[in-house]
PDB file of C-alpha atoms in Angstrom:
ATOM      1  CA  UNK A  83     -43.022  35.271  61.733  1.00 44.00           C
ATOM      2  CA  UNK A  84     -42.630  38.004  59.106  1.00 46.00           C
ATOM      3  CA  UNK A  85     -43.844  41.336  60.338  1.00 47.00           C
ATOM      4  CA  UNK A  86     -43.382  44.812  58.786  1.00 48.00           C
ATOM      5  CA  UNK A  87     -41.295  45.774  61.943  1.00 42.00           C
ATOM      6  CA  UNK A  88     -39.035  42.689  61.410  1.00 42.00           C
ATOM      7  CA  UNK A  89     -38.755  43.434  57.797  1.00 44.00           C
ATOM      8  CA  UNK A  90     -37.819  47.029  58.438  1.00 46.00           C
ATOM      9  CA  UNK A  91     -35.098  45.962  61.159  1.00 37.00           C
ATOM     10  CA  UNK A  92     -33.668  43.514  58.839  1.00 39.00           C
ATOM     11  CA  UNK A  93     -33.355  45.937  55.903  1.00 44.00           C
ATOM     12  CA  UNK A  94     -31.784  48.560  58.319  1.00 36.00           C
ATOM     13  CA  UNK A  95     -29.333  45.825  59.531  1.00 35.00           C
ATOM     14  CA  UNK A  96     -28.404  45.371  55.806  1.00 36.00           C
ATOM     15  CA  UNK A  97     -27.845  48.929  55.510  1.00 37.00           C
ATOM     16  CA  UNK A  98     -30.815  49.695  53.340  1.00 39.00           C
ATOM     17  CA  UNK A  99     -32.747  52.859  53.907  1.00 36.00           C
ATOM     18  CA  UNK A 100     -36.141  51.769  55.513  1.00 37.00           C
ATOM     19  CA  UNK A 101     -38.087  53.884  53.280  1.00 38.00           C
ATOM     20  CA  UNK A 102     -36.525  52.385  50.111  1.00 37.00           C
ATOM     21  CA  UNK A 103     -38.563  49.085  50.270  1.00 40.00           C
ATOM     22  CA  UNK A 104     -41.850  50.964  49.901  1.00 43.00           C
ATOM     23  CA  UNK A 105     -40.783  52.200  46.386  1.00 40.00           C
ATOM     24  CA  UNK A 106     -40.986  50.314  43.174  1.00 41.00           C
ATOM     25  CA  UNK A 107     -37.936  48.351  42.269  1.00 40.00           C
ATOM     26  CA  UNK A 108     -36.077  49.370  39.229  1.00 41.00           C
ATOM     27  CA  UNK A 109     -34.421  46.419  37.440  1.00 39.00           C
ATOM     28  CA  UNK A 110     -30.529  46.673  37.597  1.00 43.00           C
ATOM     29  CA  UNK A 111     -29.759  44.128  34.980  1.00 46.00           C
ATOM     30  CA  UNK A 112     -31.099  40.853  33.437  1.00 51.00           C
ATOM     31  CA  UNK A 113     -31.380  38.097  36.074  1.00 77.00           C
ATOM     32  CA  UNK A 114     -32.113  40.566  38.854  1.00 94.00           C
ATOM     33  CA  UNK A 115     -34.224  39.560  41.866  1.00 95.00           C
ATOM     34  CA  UNK A 116     -37.069  41.975  42.955  1.00 97.00           C
ATOM     35  CA  UNK A 117     -39.344  41.892  45.965  1.00 97.00           C
ATOM     36  CA  UNK A 118     -42.918  42.438  46.397  1.00 97.00           C
ATOM     37  CA  UNK A 119     -44.287  43.048  49.917  1.00 96.00           C
ATOM     38  CA  UNK A 120     -47.479  41.494  51.102  1.00 97.00           C
ATOM     39  CA  UNK A 121     -48.989  43.778  53.498  1.00 95.00           C
ATOM     40  CA  UNK A 122     -51.966  44.240  55.866  1.00 93.00           C
ATOM     41  CA  UNK A 123     -52.234  47.954  54.946  1.00 86.00           C
ATOM     42  CA  UNK A 124     -50.648  50.222  52.487  1.00 84.00           C
ATOM     43  CA  UNK A 125     -47.422  51.951  53.623  1.00 79.00           C
ATOM     44  CA  UNK A 126     -48.472  55.468  54.977  1.00 76.00           C
ATOM     45  CA  UNK A 127     -52.210  54.714  54.337  1.00 76.00           C
ATOM     46  CA  UNK A 128     -53.835  52.492  57.031  1.00 75.00           C
ATOM     47  CA  UNK A 129     -57.155  53.006  55.304  1.00 74.00           C
ATOM     48  CA  UNK A 130     -56.058  50.922  52.399  1.00 81.00           C
ATOM     49  CA  UNK A 131     -55.930  47.283  53.535  1.00 87.00           C
ATOM     50  CA  UNK A 132     -54.507  44.169  52.118  1.00 93.00           C
ATOM     51  CA  UNK A 133     -51.951  45.257  49.429  1.00 95.00           C
ATOM     52  CA  UNK A 134     -48.981  44.247  47.396  1.00 97.00           C
ATOM     53  CA  UNK A 135     -46.239  46.805  47.302  1.00 96.00           C
ATOM     54  CA  UNK A 136     -45.436  47.783  44.715  1.00 97.00           C
ATOM     55  CA  UNK A 137     -48.696  46.845  43.020  1.00 97.00           C
ATOM     56  CA  UNK A 138     -47.174  47.302  39.576  1.00 97.00           C
ATOM     57  CA  UNK A 139     -43.628  46.030  38.966  1.00 98.00           C
ATOM     58  CA  UNK A 140     -41.756  46.268  35.667  1.00 98.00           C
ATOM     59  CA  UNK A 141     -39.043  43.834  35.094  1.00 98.00           C
ATOM     60  CA  UNK A 142     -36.849  42.205  32.380  1.00 97.00           C
ATOM     61  CA  UNK A 143     -37.172  38.813  31.090  1.00 97.00           C
ATOM     62  CA  UNK A 144     -35.045  36.313  33.231  1.00 97.00           C
ATOM     63  CA  UNK A 145     -35.736  38.492  36.362  1.00 97.00           C
ATOM     64  CA  UNK A 146     -37.126  36.845  39.479  1.00 98.00           C
ATOM     65  CA  UNK A 147     -39.740  38.280  41.954  1.00 98.00           C
ATOM     66  CA  UNK A 148     -39.774  37.301  45.585  1.00 98.00           C
ATOM     67  CA  UNK A 149     -43.104  37.753  47.192  1.00 98.00           C
ATOM     68  CA  UNK A 150     -42.384  38.594  50.885  1.00 97.00           C
ATOM     69  CA  UNK A 151     -44.944  37.813  53.611  1.00 95.00           C
ATOM     70  CA  UNK A 152     -44.215  41.054  55.519  1.00 93.00           C
ATOM     71  CA  UNK A 153     -47.518  40.714  57.455  1.00 93.00           C
ATOM     72  CA  UNK A 154     -49.221  37.420  58.124  1.00 94.00           C
ATOM     73  CA  UNK A 155     -52.246  35.833  56.418  1.00 96.00           C
ATOM     74  CA  UNK A 156     -51.105  36.490  52.630  1.00 97.00           C
ATOM     75  CA  UNK A 157     -49.903  34.520  49.632  1.00 98.00           C
ATOM     76  CA  UNK A 158     -49.314  35.219  45.933  1.00 98.00           C
ATOM     77  CA  UNK A 159     -50.894  33.268  43.131  1.00 98.00           C
ATOM     78  CA  UNK A 160     -51.089  34.027  39.413  1.00 98.00           C
ATOM     79  CA  UNK A 161     -54.534  34.712  37.915  1.00 98.00           C
ATOM     80  CA  UNK A 162     -55.748  32.307  35.289  1.00 97.00           C
ATOM     81  CA  UNK A 163     -56.246  34.267  31.943  1.00 97.00           C
ATOM     82  CA  UNK A 164     -53.878  36.939  33.055  1.00 98.00           C
ATOM     83  CA  UNK A 165     -50.502  35.502  32.229  1.00 98.00           C
ATOM     84  CA  UNK A 166     -48.858  35.197  28.870  1.00 98.00           C
ATOM     85  CA  UNK A 167     -49.259  32.122  26.812  1.00 96.00           C
ATOM     86  CA  UNK A 168     -46.509  29.697  27.654  1.00 96.00           C
ATOM     87  CA  UNK A 169     -45.825  31.147  31.167  1.00 97.00           C
ATOM     88  CA  UNK A 170     -46.031  29.081  34.208  1.00 97.00           C
ATOM     89  CA  UNK A 171     -48.676  29.622  36.692  1.00 98.00           C
ATOM     90  CA  UNK A 172     -47.740  29.876  40.496  1.00 98.00           C
ATOM     91  CA  UNK A 173     -49.581  29.413  43.796  1.00 98.00           C
ATOM     92  CA  UNK A 174     -47.663  30.205  46.827  1.00 97.00           C
ATOM     93  CA  UNK A 175     -48.553  29.013  50.392  1.00 98.00           C
ATOM     94  CA  UNK A 176     -49.969  31.525  52.962  1.00 97.00           C
ATOM     95  CA  UNK A 177     -47.382  33.135  54.971  1.00 97.00           C
ATOM     96  CA  UNK A 178     -44.509  31.617  52.930  1.00 97.00           C
ATOM     97  CA  UNK A 179     -41.999  33.483  50.923  1.00 98.00           C
ATOM     98  CA  UNK A 180     -42.128  32.614  47.251  1.00 98.00           C
ATOM     99  CA  UNK A 181     -39.704  33.307  44.296  1.00 98.00           C
ATOM    100  CA  UNK A 182     -40.814  33.161  40.791  1.00 98.00           C
ATOM    101  CA  UNK A 183     -38.812  33.498  37.711  1.00 97.00           C
ATOM    102  CA  UNK A 184     -40.218  35.280  34.730  1.00 98.00           C
ATOM    103  CA  UNK A 185     -38.971  34.189  31.395  1.00 97.00           C
ATOM    104  CA  UNK A 186     -41.893  34.842  29.093  1.00 98.00           C
ATOM    105  CA  UNK A 187     -42.596  38.626  28.254  1.00 98.00           C
ATOM    106  CA  UNK A 188     -45.891  40.062  29.031  1.00 98.00           C
ATOM    107  CA  UNK A 189     -48.336  41.168  31.576  1.00 98.00           C
ATOM    108  CA  UNK A 190     -49.016  38.902  34.626  1.00 98.00           C
ATOM    109  CA  UNK A 191     -51.850  39.331  36.963  1.00 98.00           C
ATOM    110  CA  UNK A 192     -51.627  38.080  40.380  1.00 98.00           C
ATOM    111  CA  UNK A 193     -53.606  37.917  43.726  1.00 98.00           C
ATOM    112  CA  UNK A 194     -53.766  36.985  47.374  1.00 98.00           C
ATOM    113  CA  UNK A 195     -56.239  34.155  47.570  1.00 97.00           C
ATOM    114  CA  UNK A 196     -57.440  35.156  51.109  1.00 96.00           C
ATOM    115  CA  UNK A 197     -58.003  38.723  50.078  1.00 96.00           C
ATOM    116  CA  UNK A 198     -58.603  38.584  46.364  1.00 97.00           C
ATOM    117  CA  UNK A 199     -62.343  39.533  46.655  1.00 96.00           C
ATOM    118  CA  UNK A 200     -61.258  42.623  48.825  1.00 95.00           C
ATOM    119  CA  UNK A 201     -58.999  43.805  45.938  1.00 96.00           C
ATOM    120  CA  UNK A 202     -55.552  42.592  46.970  1.00 97.00           C
ATOM    121  CA  UNK A 203     -54.149  42.179  43.476  1.00 98.00           C
ATOM    122  CA  UNK A 204     -51.025  43.341  41.328  1.00 98.00           C
ATOM    123  CA  UNK A 205     -49.435  43.319  38.055  1.00 98.00           C
ATOM    124  CA  UNK A 206     -46.039  42.327  36.804  1.00 98.00           C
ATOM    125  CA  UNK A 207     -44.890  43.556  33.318  1.00 98.00           C
ATOM    126  CA  UNK A 208     -41.988  41.546  31.869  1.00 98.00           C
ATOM    127  CA  UNK A 209     -40.210  43.416  29.104  1.00 97.00           C
ATOM    128  CA  UNK A 210     -42.055  45.716  26.671  1.00 95.00           C
ATOM    129  CA  UNK A 211     -44.516  43.081  25.343  1.00 94.00           C
ATOM    130  CA  UNK A 212     -48.100  43.943  26.180  1.00 96.00           C
ATOM    131  CA  UNK A 213     -49.659  41.727  23.595  1.00 95.00           C
ATOM    132  CA  UNK A 214     -51.643  39.721  26.159  1.00 97.00           C
ATOM    133  CA  UNK A 215     -53.048  42.994  27.764  1.00 97.00           C
ATOM    134  CA  UNK A 216     -56.400  42.773  25.741  1.00 96.00           C
ATOM    135  CA  UNK A 217     -57.009  39.152  27.117  1.00 97.00           C
ATOM    136  CA  UNK A 218     -56.119  40.180  30.573  1.00 97.00           C
ATOM    137  CA  UNK A 219     -58.714  42.983  30.417  1.00 97.00           C
ATOM    138  CA  UNK A 220     -61.292  40.543  29.640  1.00 97.00           C
ATOM    139  CA  UNK A 221     -60.886  38.395  32.823  1.00 98.00           C
ATOM    140  CA  UNK A 222     -63.708  38.712  35.254  1.00 97.00           C
ATOM    141  CA  UNK A 223     -63.117  39.379  39.019  1.00 98.00           C
ATOM    142  CA  UNK A 224     -65.260  39.357  42.182  1.00 97.00           C
ATOM    143  CA  UNK A 225     -65.871  42.205  44.436  1.00 95.00           C
ATOM    144  CA  UNK A 226     -63.246  44.812  44.915  1.00 96.00           C
ATOM    145  CA  UNK A 227     -60.760  42.968  42.716  1.00 97.00           C
ATOM    146  CA  UNK A 228     -62.586  44.167  39.667  1.00 97.00           C
ATOM    147  CA  UNK A 229     -62.076  47.740  40.435  1.00 97.00           C
ATOM    148  CA  UNK A 230     -58.431  47.168  41.645  1.00 97.00           C
ATOM    149  CA  UNK A 231     -57.438  45.152  38.475  1.00 98.00           C
ATOM    150  CA  UNK A 232     -59.135  47.899  36.220  1.00 97.00           C
ATOM    151  CA  UNK A 233     -57.235  50.663  37.920  1.00 97.00           C
ATOM    152  CA  UNK A 234     -53.918  48.713  37.542  1.00 97.00           C
ATOM    153  CA  UNK A 235     -54.394  47.744  33.947  1.00 97.00           C
ATOM    154  CA  UNK A 236     -55.477  51.465  33.170  1.00 96.00           C
ATOM    155  CA  UNK A 237     -52.070  52.592  34.357  1.00 95.00           C
ATOM    156  CA  UNK A 238     -50.354  50.355  31.713  1.00 93.00           C
ATOM    157  CA  UNK A 239     -52.060  52.200  28.984  1.00 85.00           C
ATOM    158  CA  UNK A 240     -50.449  55.489  29.870  1.00 67.00           C
TER     159      UNK A 240
END
């Protein structure tokens, strides 16, 4: 079973600083693999439940993202209407690691199905093409997901 403790221990065993995994990953080169953690609570903030870290990830076309079920009960799925035209949708199983390759530039919205309404959502930006951002902003969301996506999408405008 994936737990935050086991993840930290495995990163430490690999010689990675345990705090490094909480920071957004900066792409090294085309074809890089990045990780997004699926957590029961934000790192350093137990009052923010059910999050992806990082919530926004910028990558290059051809890069892959591995969604890591660090805590149990989460999955990662693309949000219909929030991926670029021609991109493949994905829907990972709960508690299973999932790797997705991103070849189509644009903004990708994704969510955890069990915690979507609670606001467990994130964005991946592939390349510099934000042409599908207006369409992504028009997608409707239930509950706290509406506020969470609105805040994340606003960060892309800066």
